[in-house]
Amino acid sequence: MAILKIARMGHPVLLQRAEPVSDPTAPEIRRLVADMMETMEDAPGAGLAAPQVHVPLRLFVFRVRSERTSGDTEDFTIGNTAVINPVLELLGDDIRPRWEGCLSIPGLRAAVPRHWRIRYSGVDTEGRPVGGEVTGFHAGVVQHEYDHLDGILYPMRMQDFSQFGFIEELTRAGTI
Ligand code: NI
């Protein structure tokens, strides 16, 4: 396994639409996913999409740690998960601001409007189906990572730029 170099905002790979993975069970995809999980843990981060490690393919990894869950029954702790060739459906009209960071935009956080409830699907490196109907942090991180596959970074979703700052200052101020 290896820790991969993360592309930072400004790199063109982050702005392109990623291509579908032709064989999710291929050994090179399994290796990429393992390396992405190691890179996400090392950072540390809650999610990482393939374009962020300079691979323009439609897959991402994520995890939901217990301190991040909202308490909703559809928002539970999840270990490292790979989602290959995801399909995302935004459900309802409950849109809430969600504080987000991104490993490609180090040191910063912003409140980004996201759907509270989504449905998504995809497969893992064994070709098994993953996903479901989820809410809260789980729903937010999937929307963030899915956006990466379409070349969208969270500042492109922002509506209130007063809710944007350095993690260090936002923490000191008690905002996050
Ligand atoms: Ni990101």
mmCIF file with all atom_site columns, C-alpha atoms and ligand atoms in Angstrom:
data_model
loop_
_atom_site.group_PDB
_atom_site.id
_atom_site.type_symbol
_atom_site.label_atom_id
_atom_site.label_alt_id
_atom_site.label_comp_id
_atom_site.label_asym_id
_atom_site.label_entity_id
_atom_site.label_seq_id
_atom_site.pdbx_PDB_ins_code
_atom_site.Cartn_x
_atom_site.Cartn_y
_atom_site.Cartn_z
_atom_site.occupancy
_atom_site.B_iso_or_equiv
_atom_site.pdbx_formal_charge
_atom_site.auth_seq_id
_atom_site.auth_comp_id
_atom_site.auth_asym_id
_atom_site.auth_atom_id
_atom_site.pdbx_PDB_model_num
ATOM   1   C  CA . MET A 1 1   ? 0.000   0.000  0.000   1.00 0.00 ? 1   MET A CA 1
ATOM   2   C  CA . ALA A 1 2   ? 1.056   3.578  -0.494  1.00 0.00 ? 2   ALA A CA 1
ATOM   3   C  CA . ILE A 1 3   ? 0.115   7.072  0.533   1.00 0.00 ? 3   ILE A CA 1
ATOM   4   C  CA . LEU A 1 4   ? -0.830  8.962  -2.614  1.00 0.00 ? 4   LEU A CA 1
ATOM   5   C  CA . LYS A 1 5   ? -0.146  12.579 -3.502  1.00 0.00 ? 5   LYS A CA 1
ATOM   6   C  CA . ILE A 1 6   ? -3.315  14.661 -3.209  1.00 0.00 ? 6   ILE A CA 1
ATOM   7   C  CA . ALA A 1 7   ? -4.125  17.211 -5.934  1.00 0.00 ? 7   ALA A CA 1
ATOM   8   C  CA . ARG A 1 8   ? -4.895  20.656 -4.534  1.00 0.00 ? 8   ARG A CA 1
ATOM   9   C  CA . MET A 1 9   ? -7.478  23.147 -5.786  1.00 0.00 ? 9   MET A CA 1
ATOM   10  C  CA . GLY A 1 10  ? -6.157  24.708 -8.966  1.00 0.00 ? 10  GLY A CA 1
ATOM   11  C  CA . HIS A 1 11  ? -5.035  21.403 -10.459 1.00 0.00 ? 11  HIS A CA 1
ATOM   12  C  CA . PRO A 1 12  ? -7.085  20.764 -13.642 1.00 0.00 ? 12  PRO A CA 1
ATOM   13  C  CA . VAL A 1 13  ? -7.770  17.102 -12.732 1.00 0.00 ? 13  VAL A CA 1
ATOM   14  C  CA . LEU A 1 14  ? -10.145 18.386 -10.028 1.00 0.00 ? 14  LEU A CA 1
ATOM   15  C  CA . LEU A 1 15  ? -12.296 20.202 -12.585 1.00 0.00 ? 15  LEU A CA 1
ATOM   16  C  CA . GLN A 1 16  ? -12.831 17.439 -15.133 1.00 0.00 ? 16  GLN A CA 1
ATOM   17  C  CA . ARG A 1 17  ? -15.655 14.929 -15.350 1.00 0.00 ? 17  ARG A CA 1
ATOM   18  C  CA . ALA A 1 18  ? -14.342 11.495 -14.368 1.00 0.00 ? 18  ALA A CA 1
ATOM   19  C  CA . GLU A 1 19  ? -14.875 8.384  -16.501 1.00 0.00 ? 19  GLU A CA 1
ATOM   20  C  CA . PRO A 1 20  ? -16.758 5.234  -15.417 1.00 0.00 ? 20  PRO A CA 1
ATOM   21  C  CA . VAL A 1 21  ? -14.694 2.305  -14.105 1.00 0.00 ? 21  VAL A CA 1
ATOM   22  C  CA . SER A 1 22  ? -14.962 -0.458 -16.735 1.00 0.00 ? 22  SER A CA 1
ATOM   23  C  CA . ASP A 1 23  ? -14.109 -3.329 -14.344 1.00 0.00 ? 23  ASP A CA 1
ATOM   24  C  CA . PRO A 1 24  ? -14.587 -2.518 -10.633 1.00 0.00 ? 24  PRO A CA 1
ATOM   25  C  CA . THR A 1 25  ? -13.058 -5.901 -9.674  1.00 0.00 ? 25  THR A CA 1
ATOM   26  C  CA . ALA A 1 26  ? -9.792  -5.384 -11.622 1.00 0.00 ? 26  ALA A CA 1
ATOM   27  C  CA . PRO A 1 27  ? -6.609  -5.763 -9.523  1.00 0.00 ? 27  PRO A CA 1
ATOM   28  C  CA . GLU A 1 28  ? -5.469  -2.207 -10.313 1.00 0.00 ? 28  GLU A CA 1
ATOM   29  C  CA . ILE A 1 29  ? -8.766  -0.832 -8.996  1.00 0.00 ? 29  ILE A CA 1
ATOM   30  C  CA . ARG A 1 30  ? -8.429  -2.901 -5.818  1.00 0.00 ? 30  ARG A CA 1
ATOM   31  C  CA . ARG A 1 31  ? -4.907  -1.501 -5.354  1.00 0.00 ? 31  ARG A CA 1
ATOM   32  C  CA . LEU A 1 32  ? -6.070  2.063  -6.026  1.00 0.00 ? 32  LEU A CA 1
ATOM   33  C  CA . VAL A 1 33  ? -8.909  1.729  -3.489  1.00 0.00 ? 33  VAL A CA 1
ATOM   34  C  CA . ALA A 1 34  ? -6.539  0.299  -0.833  1.00 0.00 ? 34  ALA A CA 1
ATOM   35  C  CA . ASP A 1 35  ? -4.102  3.167  -1.408  1.00 0.00 ? 35  ASP A CA 1
ATOM   36  C  CA . MET A 1 36  ? -6.918  5.743  -1.297  1.00 0.00 ? 36  MET A CA 1
ATOM   37  C  CA . MET A 1 37  ? -8.147  4.336  2.023   1.00 0.00 ? 37  MET A CA 1
ATOM   38  C  CA . GLU A 1 38  ? -4.640  4.507  3.455   1.00 0.00 ? 38  GLU A CA 1
ATOM   39  C  CA . THR A 1 39  ? -4.251  8.078  2.153   1.00 0.00 ? 39  THR A CA 1
ATOM   40  C  CA . MET A 1 40  ? -7.633  9.089  3.663   1.00 0.00 ? 40  MET A CA 1
ATOM   41  C  CA . GLU A 1 41  ? -6.650  7.643  7.056   1.00 0.00 ? 41  GLU A CA 1
ATOM   42  C  CA . ASP A 1 42  ? -3.226  9.256  6.969   1.00 0.00 ? 42  ASP A CA 1
ATOM   43  C  CA . ALA A 1 43  ? -4.545  12.738 6.091   1.00 0.00 ? 43  ALA A CA 1
ATOM   44  C  CA . PRO A 1 44  ? -6.841  12.222 8.064   1.00 0.00 ? 44  PRO A CA 1
ATOM   45  C  CA . GLY A 1 45  ? -10.075 12.759 6.169   1.00 0.00 ? 45  GLY A CA 1
ATOM   46  C  CA . ALA A 1 46  ? -13.651 11.511 5.983   1.00 0.00 ? 46  ALA A CA 1
ATOM   47  C  CA . GLY A 1 47  ? -13.579 10.880 2.249   1.00 0.00 ? 47  GLY A CA 1
ATOM   48  C  CA . LEU A 1 48  ? -11.403 10.881 -0.838  1.00 0.00 ? 48  LEU A CA 1
ATOM   49  C  CA . ALA A 1 49  ? -12.357 10.740 -4.515  1.00 0.00 ? 49  ALA A CA 1
ATOM   50  C  CA . ALA A 1 50  ? -10.124 9.268  -7.230  1.00 0.00 ? 50  ALA A CA 1
ATOM   51  C  CA . PRO A 1 51  ? -9.645  12.595 -9.096  1.00 0.00 ? 51  PRO A CA 1
ATOM   52  C  CA . GLN A 1 52  ? -8.074  13.942 -5.877  1.00 0.00 ? 52  GLN A CA 1
ATOM   53  C  CA . VAL A 1 53  ? -5.234  11.437 -6.358  1.00 0.00 ? 53  VAL A CA 1
ATOM   54  C  CA . HIS A 1 54  ? -4.895  12.322 -10.067 1.00 0.00 ? 54  HIS A CA 1
ATOM   55  C  CA . VAL A 1 55  ? -7.012  9.391  -11.306 1.00 0.00 ? 55  VAL A CA 1
ATOM   56  C  CA . PRO A 1 56  ? -10.057 10.650 -13.269 1.00 0.00 ? 56  PRO A CA 1
ATOM   57  C  CA . LEU A 1 57  ? -12.291 7.631  -12.583 1.00 0.00 ? 57  LEU A CA 1
ATOM   58  C  CA . ARG A 1 58  ? -15.750 7.501  -10.983 1.00 0.00 ? 58  ARG A CA 1
ATOM   59  C  CA . LEU A 1 59  ? -14.979 6.078  -7.562  1.00 0.00 ? 59  LEU A CA 1
ATOM   60  C  CA . PHE A 1 60  ? -14.533 7.368  -4.027  1.00 0.00 ? 60  PHE A CA 1
ATOM   61  C  CA . VAL A 1 61  ? -13.854 6.096  -0.531  1.00 0.00 ? 61  VAL A CA 1
ATOM   62  C  CA . PHE A 1 62  ? -15.334 7.422  2.709   1.00 0.00 ? 62  PHE A CA 1
ATOM   63  C  CA . ARG A 1 63  ? -15.998 6.592  6.337   1.00 0.00 ? 63  ARG A CA 1
ATOM   64  C  CA . VAL A 1 64  ? -18.362 7.850  9.029   1.00 0.00 ? 64  VAL A CA 1
ATOM   65  C  CA . ARG A 1 65  ? -16.828 8.033  12.459  1.00 0.00 ? 65  ARG A CA 1
ATOM   66  C  CA . SER A 1 66  ? -19.045 7.881  15.543  1.00 0.00 ? 66  SER A CA 1
ATOM   67  C  CA . GLU A 1 67  ? -18.418 11.512 16.579  1.00 0.00 ? 67  GLU A CA 1
ATOM   68  C  CA . ARG A 1 68  ? -19.713 12.715 13.189  1.00 0.00 ? 68  ARG A CA 1
ATOM   69  C  CA . THR A 1 69  ? -23.071 10.941 13.143  1.00 0.00 ? 69  THR A CA 1
ATOM   70  C  CA . SER A 1 70  ? -26.236 12.994 13.574  1.00 0.00 ? 70  SER A CA 1
ATOM   71  C  CA . GLY A 1 71  ? -28.161 10.451 15.663  1.00 0.00 ? 71  GLY A CA 1
ATOM   72  C  CA . ASP A 1 72  ? -30.569 9.710  12.809  1.00 0.00 ? 72  ASP A CA 1
ATOM   73  C  CA . THR A 1 73  ? -31.246 6.015  12.252  1.00 0.00 ? 73  THR A CA 1
ATOM   74  C  CA . GLU A 1 74  ? -29.960 6.338  8.663   1.00 0.00 ? 74  GLU A CA 1
ATOM   75  C  CA . ASP A 1 75  ? -26.718 8.016  9.791   1.00 0.00 ? 75  ASP A CA 1
ATOM   76  C  CA . PHE A 1 76  ? -24.596 5.444  11.604  1.00 0.00 ? 76  PHE A CA 1
ATOM   77  C  CA . THR A 1 77  ? -20.901 4.730  12.001  1.00 0.00 ? 77  THR A CA 1
ATOM   78  C  CA . ILE A 1 78  ? -19.372 3.155  8.895   1.00 0.00 ? 78  ILE A CA 1
ATOM   79  C  CA . GLY A 1 79  ? -15.890 1.790  8.353   1.00 0.00 ? 79  GLY A CA 1
ATOM   80  C  CA . ASN A 1 80  ? -13.846 2.442  5.222   1.00 0.00 ? 80  ASN A CA 1
ATOM   81  C  CA . THR A 1 81  ? -16.162 2.034  2.238   1.00 0.00 ? 81  THR A CA 1
ATOM   82  C  CA . ALA A 1 82  ? -15.483 2.158  -1.504  1.00 0.00 ? 82  ALA A CA 1
ATOM   83  C  CA . VAL A 1 83  ? -18.181 3.279  -3.934  1.00 0.00 ? 83  VAL A CA 1
ATOM   84  C  CA . ILE A 1 84  ? -17.439 2.598  -7.604  1.00 0.00 ? 84  ILE A CA 1
ATOM   85  C  CA . ASN A 1 85  ? -19.558 4.010  -10.456 1.00 0.00 ? 85  ASN A CA 1
ATOM   86  C  CA . PRO A 1 86  ? -21.973 5.706  -8.032  1.00 0.00 ? 86  PRO A CA 1
ATOM   87  C  CA . VAL A 1 87  ? -25.472 6.889  -8.829  1.00 0.00 ? 87  VAL A CA 1
ATOM   88  C  CA . LEU A 1 88  ? -26.805 9.669  -6.573  1.00 0.00 ? 88  LEU A CA 1
ATOM   89  C  CA . GLU A 1 89  ? -30.385 10.786 -6.016  1.00 0.00 ? 89  GLU A CA 1
ATOM   90  C  CA . LEU A 1 90  ? -31.157 13.837 -3.862  1.00 0.00 ? 90  LEU A CA 1
ATOM   91  C  CA . LEU A 1 91  ? -34.346 13.262 -1.862  1.00 0.00 ? 91  LEU A CA 1
ATOM   92  C  CA . GLY A 1 92  ? -36.895 15.831 -0.660  1.00 0.00 ? 92  GLY A CA 1
ATOM   93  C  CA . ASP A 1 93  ? -36.315 19.548 -0.201  1.00 0.00 ? 93  ASP A CA 1
ATOM   94  C  CA . ASP A 1 94  ? -34.646 19.546 3.235   1.00 0.00 ? 94  ASP A CA 1
ATOM   95  C  CA . ILE A 1 95  ? -31.407 21.402 2.495   1.00 0.00 ? 95  ILE A CA 1
ATOM   96  C  CA . ARG A 1 96  ? -29.159 22.364 5.403   1.00 0.00 ? 96  ARG A CA 1
ATOM   97  C  CA . PRO A 1 97  ? -25.797 24.109 5.713   1.00 0.00 ? 97  PRO A CA 1
ATOM   98  C  CA . ARG A 1 98  ? -23.036 21.614 6.469   1.00 0.00 ? 98  ARG A CA 1
ATOM   99  C  CA . TRP A 1 99  ? -19.506 22.514 7.546   1.00 0.00 ? 99  TRP A CA 1
ATOM   100 C  CA . GLU A 1 100 ? -17.147 20.903 5.074   1.00 0.00 ? 100 GLU A CA 1
ATOM   101 C  CA . GLY A 1 101 ? -13.460 20.635 4.481   1.00 0.00 ? 101 GLY A CA 1
ATOM   102 C  CA . CYS A 1 102 ? -11.629 18.998 1.606   1.00 0.00 ? 102 CYS A CA 1
ATOM   103 C  CA . LEU A 1 103 ? -8.207  17.377 1.455   1.00 0.00 ? 103 LEU A CA 1
ATOM   104 C  CA . SER A 1 104 ? -7.663  19.297 -1.806  1.00 0.00 ? 104 SER A CA 1
ATOM   105 C  CA . ILE A 1 105 ? -8.348  22.612 0.001   1.00 0.00 ? 105 ILE A CA 1
ATOM   106 C  CA . PRO A 1 106 ? -6.235  22.194 3.137   1.00 0.00 ? 106 PRO A CA 1
ATOM   107 C  CA . GLY A 1 107 ? -6.771  24.359 6.207   1.00 0.00 ? 107 GLY A CA 1
ATOM   108 C  CA . LEU A 1 108 ? -10.166 25.748 5.189   1.00 0.00 ? 108 LEU A CA 1
ATOM   109 C  CA . ARG A 1 109 ? -13.791 25.003 5.980   1.00 0.00 ? 109 ARG A CA 1
ATOM   110 C  CA . ALA A 1 110 ? -17.094 26.366 4.782   1.00 0.00 ? 110 ALA A CA 1
ATOM   111 C  CA . ALA A 1 111 ? -20.803 25.897 5.378   1.00 0.00 ? 111 ALA A CA 1
ATOM   112 C  CA . VAL A 1 112 ? -22.181 24.329 2.198   1.00 0.00 ? 112 VAL A CA 1
ATOM   113 C  CA . PRO A 1 113 ? -25.887 23.715 1.498   1.00 0.00 ? 113 PRO A CA 1
ATOM   114 C  CA . ARG A 1 114 ? -26.539 19.978 1.104   1.00 0.00 ? 114 ARG A CA 1
ATOM   115 C  CA . HIS A 1 115 ? -29.571 17.735 0.981   1.00 0.00 ? 115 HIS A CA 1
ATOM   116 C  CA . TRP A 1 116 ? -30.243 16.088 4.343   1.00 0.00 ? 116 TRP A CA 1
ATOM   117 C  CA . ARG A 1 117 ? -31.503 12.881 2.730   1.00 0.00 ? 117 ARG A CA 1
ATOM   118 C  CA . ILE A 1 118 ? -30.184 11.040 -0.317  1.00 0.00 ? 118 ILE A CA 1
ATOM   119 C  CA . ARG A 1 119 ? -30.249 7.653  -1.985  1.00 0.00 ? 119 ARG A CA 1
ATOM   120 C  CA . TYR A 1 120 ? -27.124 6.312  -3.649  1.00 0.00 ? 120 TYR A CA 1
ATOM   121 C  CA . SER A 1 121 ? -25.818 3.110  -5.125  1.00 0.00 ? 121 SER A CA 1
ATOM   122 C  CA . GLY A 1 122 ? -22.648 1.686  -6.577  1.00 0.00 ? 122 GLY A CA 1
ATOM   123 C  CA . VAL A 1 123 ? -20.443 -1.371 -6.221  1.00 0.00 ? 123 VAL A CA 1
ATOM   124 C  CA . ASP A 1 124 ? -17.340 -2.226 -4.219  1.00 0.00 ? 124 ASP A CA 1
ATOM   125 C  CA . THR A 1 125 ? -14.138 -3.896 -5.435  1.00 0.00 ? 125 THR A CA 1
ATOM   126 C  CA . GLU A 1 126 ? -15.855 -7.304 -5.190  1.00 0.00 ? 126 GLU A CA 1
ATOM   127 C  CA . GLY A 1 127 ? -18.645 -6.079 -7.446  1.00 0.00 ? 127 GLY A CA 1
ATOM   128 C  CA . ARG A 1 128 ? -21.100 -6.177 -4.526  1.00 0.00 ? 128 ARG A CA 1
ATOM   129 C  CA . PRO A 1 129 ? -23.769 -3.461 -4.334  1.00 0.00 ? 129 PRO A CA 1
ATOM   130 C  CA . VAL A 1 130 ? -23.236 -0.670 -1.798  1.00 0.00 ? 130 VAL A CA 1
ATOM   131 C  CA . GLY A 1 131 ? -25.347 2.332  -0.807  1.00 0.00 ? 131 GLY A CA 1
ATOM   132 C  CA . GLY A 1 132 ? -28.872 2.933  0.377   1.00 0.00 ? 132 GLY A CA 1
ATOM   133 C  CA . GLU A 1 133 ? -31.065 5.754  1.698   1.00 0.00 ? 133 GLU A CA 1
ATOM   134 C  CA . VAL A 1 134 ? -29.123 7.826  4.226   1.00 0.00 ? 134 VAL A CA 1
ATOM   135 C  CA . THR A 1 135 ? -29.182 11.167 6.055   1.00 0.00 ? 135 THR A CA 1
ATOM   136 C  CA . GLY A 1 136 ? -26.932 13.562 7.941   1.00 0.00 ? 136 GLY A CA 1
ATOM   137 C  CA . PHE A 1 137 ? -23.149 13.238 7.819   1.00 0.00 ? 137 PHE A CA 1
ATOM   138 C  CA . HIS A 1 138 ? -23.319 10.102 5.678   1.00 0.00 ? 138 HIS A CA 1
ATOM   139 C  CA . ALA A 1 139 ? -25.495 11.896 3.119   1.00 0.00 ? 139 ALA A CA 1
ATOM   140 C  CA . GLY A 1 140 ? -23.255 14.983 3.204   1.00 0.00 ? 140 GLY A CA 1
ATOM   141 C  CA . VAL A 1 141 ? -19.968 13.194 2.670   1.00 0.00 ? 141 VAL A CA 1
ATOM   142 C  CA . VAL A 1 142 ? -21.404 11.191 -0.229  1.00 0.00 ? 142 VAL A CA 1
ATOM   143 C  CA . GLN A 1 143 ? -22.661 14.400 -1.909  1.00 0.00 ? 143 GLN A CA 1
ATOM   144 C  CA . HIS A 1 144 ? -19.226 16.014 -1.428  1.00 0.00 ? 144 HIS A CA 1
ATOM   145 C  CA . GLU A 1 145 ? -17.325 13.021 -2.836  1.00 0.00 ? 145 GLU A CA 1
ATOM   146 C  CA . TYR A 1 146 ? -19.784 12.505 -5.692  1.00 0.00 ? 146 TYR A CA 1
ATOM   147 C  CA . ASP A 1 147 ? -19.298 16.146 -6.693  1.00 0.00 ? 147 ASP A CA 1
ATOM   148 C  CA . HIS A 1 148 ? -15.566 15.480 -7.141  1.00 0.00 ? 148 HIS A CA 1
ATOM   149 C  CA . LEU A 1 149 ? -16.450 12.983 -9.901  1.00 0.00 ? 149 LEU A CA 1
ATOM   150 C  CA . ASP A 1 150 ? -18.204 15.777 -11.809 1.00 0.00 ? 150 ASP A CA 1
ATOM   151 C  CA . GLY A 1 151 ? -15.350 18.257 -11.311 1.00 0.00 ? 151 GLY A CA 1
ATOM   152 C  CA . ILE A 1 152 ? -17.188 20.194 -8.580  1.00 0.00 ? 152 ILE A CA 1
ATOM   153 C  CA . LEU A 1 153 ? -15.379 21.480 -5.475  1.00 0.00 ? 153 LEU A CA 1
ATOM   154 C  CA . TYR A 1 154 ? -17.314 22.682 -2.420  1.00 0.00 ? 154 TYR A CA 1
ATOM   155 C  CA . PRO A 1 155 ? -16.612 26.429 -2.972  1.00 0.00 ? 155 PRO A CA 1
ATOM   156 C  CA . MET A 1 156 ? -18.592 26.054 -6.221  1.00 0.00 ? 156 MET A CA 1
ATOM   157 C  CA . ARG A 1 157 ? -21.635 25.092 -4.083  1.00 0.00 ? 157 ARG A CA 1
ATOM   158 C  CA . MET A 1 158 ? -21.314 27.897 -1.524  1.00 0.00 ? 158 MET A CA 1
ATOM   159 C  CA . GLN A 1 159 ? -23.979 30.573 -1.126  1.00 0.00 ? 159 GLN A CA 1
ATOM   160 C  CA . ASP A 1 160 ? -22.787 32.412 1.997   1.00 0.00 ? 160 ASP A CA 1
ATOM   161 C  CA . PHE A 1 161 ? -19.113 33.348 1.826   1.00 0.00 ? 161 PHE A CA 1
ATOM   162 C  CA . SER A 1 162 ? -19.227 34.747 5.381   1.00 0.00 ? 162 SER A CA 1
ATOM   163 C  CA . GLN A 1 163 ? -19.297 31.082 6.439   1.00 0.00 ? 163 GLN A CA 1
ATOM   164 C  CA . PHE A 1 164 ? -15.859 30.362 5.007   1.00 0.00 ? 164 PHE A CA 1
ATOM   165 C  CA . GLY A 1 165 ? -12.582 30.415 6.903   1.00 0.00 ? 165 GLY A CA 1
ATOM   166 C  CA . PHE A 1 166 ? -9.448  28.821 8.184   1.00 0.00 ? 166 PHE A CA 1
ATOM   167 C  CA . ILE A 1 167 ? -10.082 25.804 10.433  1.00 0.00 ? 167 ILE A CA 1
ATOM   168 C  CA . GLU A 1 168 ? -7.705  27.273 13.020  1.00 0.00 ? 168 GLU A CA 1
ATOM   169 C  CA . GLU A 1 169 ? -9.630  30.573 13.259  1.00 0.00 ? 169 GLU A CA 1
ATOM   170 C  CA . LEU A 1 170 ? -13.084 28.975 13.065  1.00 0.00 ? 170 LEU A CA 1
ATOM   171 C  CA . THR A 1 171 ? -12.115 26.609 15.887  1.00 0.00 ? 171 THR A CA 1
ATOM   172 C  CA . ARG A 1 172 ? -10.701 29.445 18.002  1.00 0.00 ? 172 ARG A CA 1
ATOM   173 C  CA . ALA A 1 173 ? -13.919 31.408 17.497  1.00 0.00 ? 173 ALA A CA 1
ATOM   174 C  CA . GLY A 1 174 ? -16.047 28.401 18.432  1.00 0.00 ? 174 GLY A CA 1
ATOM   175 C  CA . THR A 1 175 ? -17.806 28.490 15.038  1.00 0.00 ? 175 THR A CA 1
ATOM   176 C  CA . ILE A 1 176 ? -17.037 24.844 14.291  1.00 0.00 ? 176 ILE A CA 1
HETATM 177 NI NI . NI  B 2 .   ? -13.145 16.954 -1.162  1.00 0.00 ? 1   NI  B NI 1
#
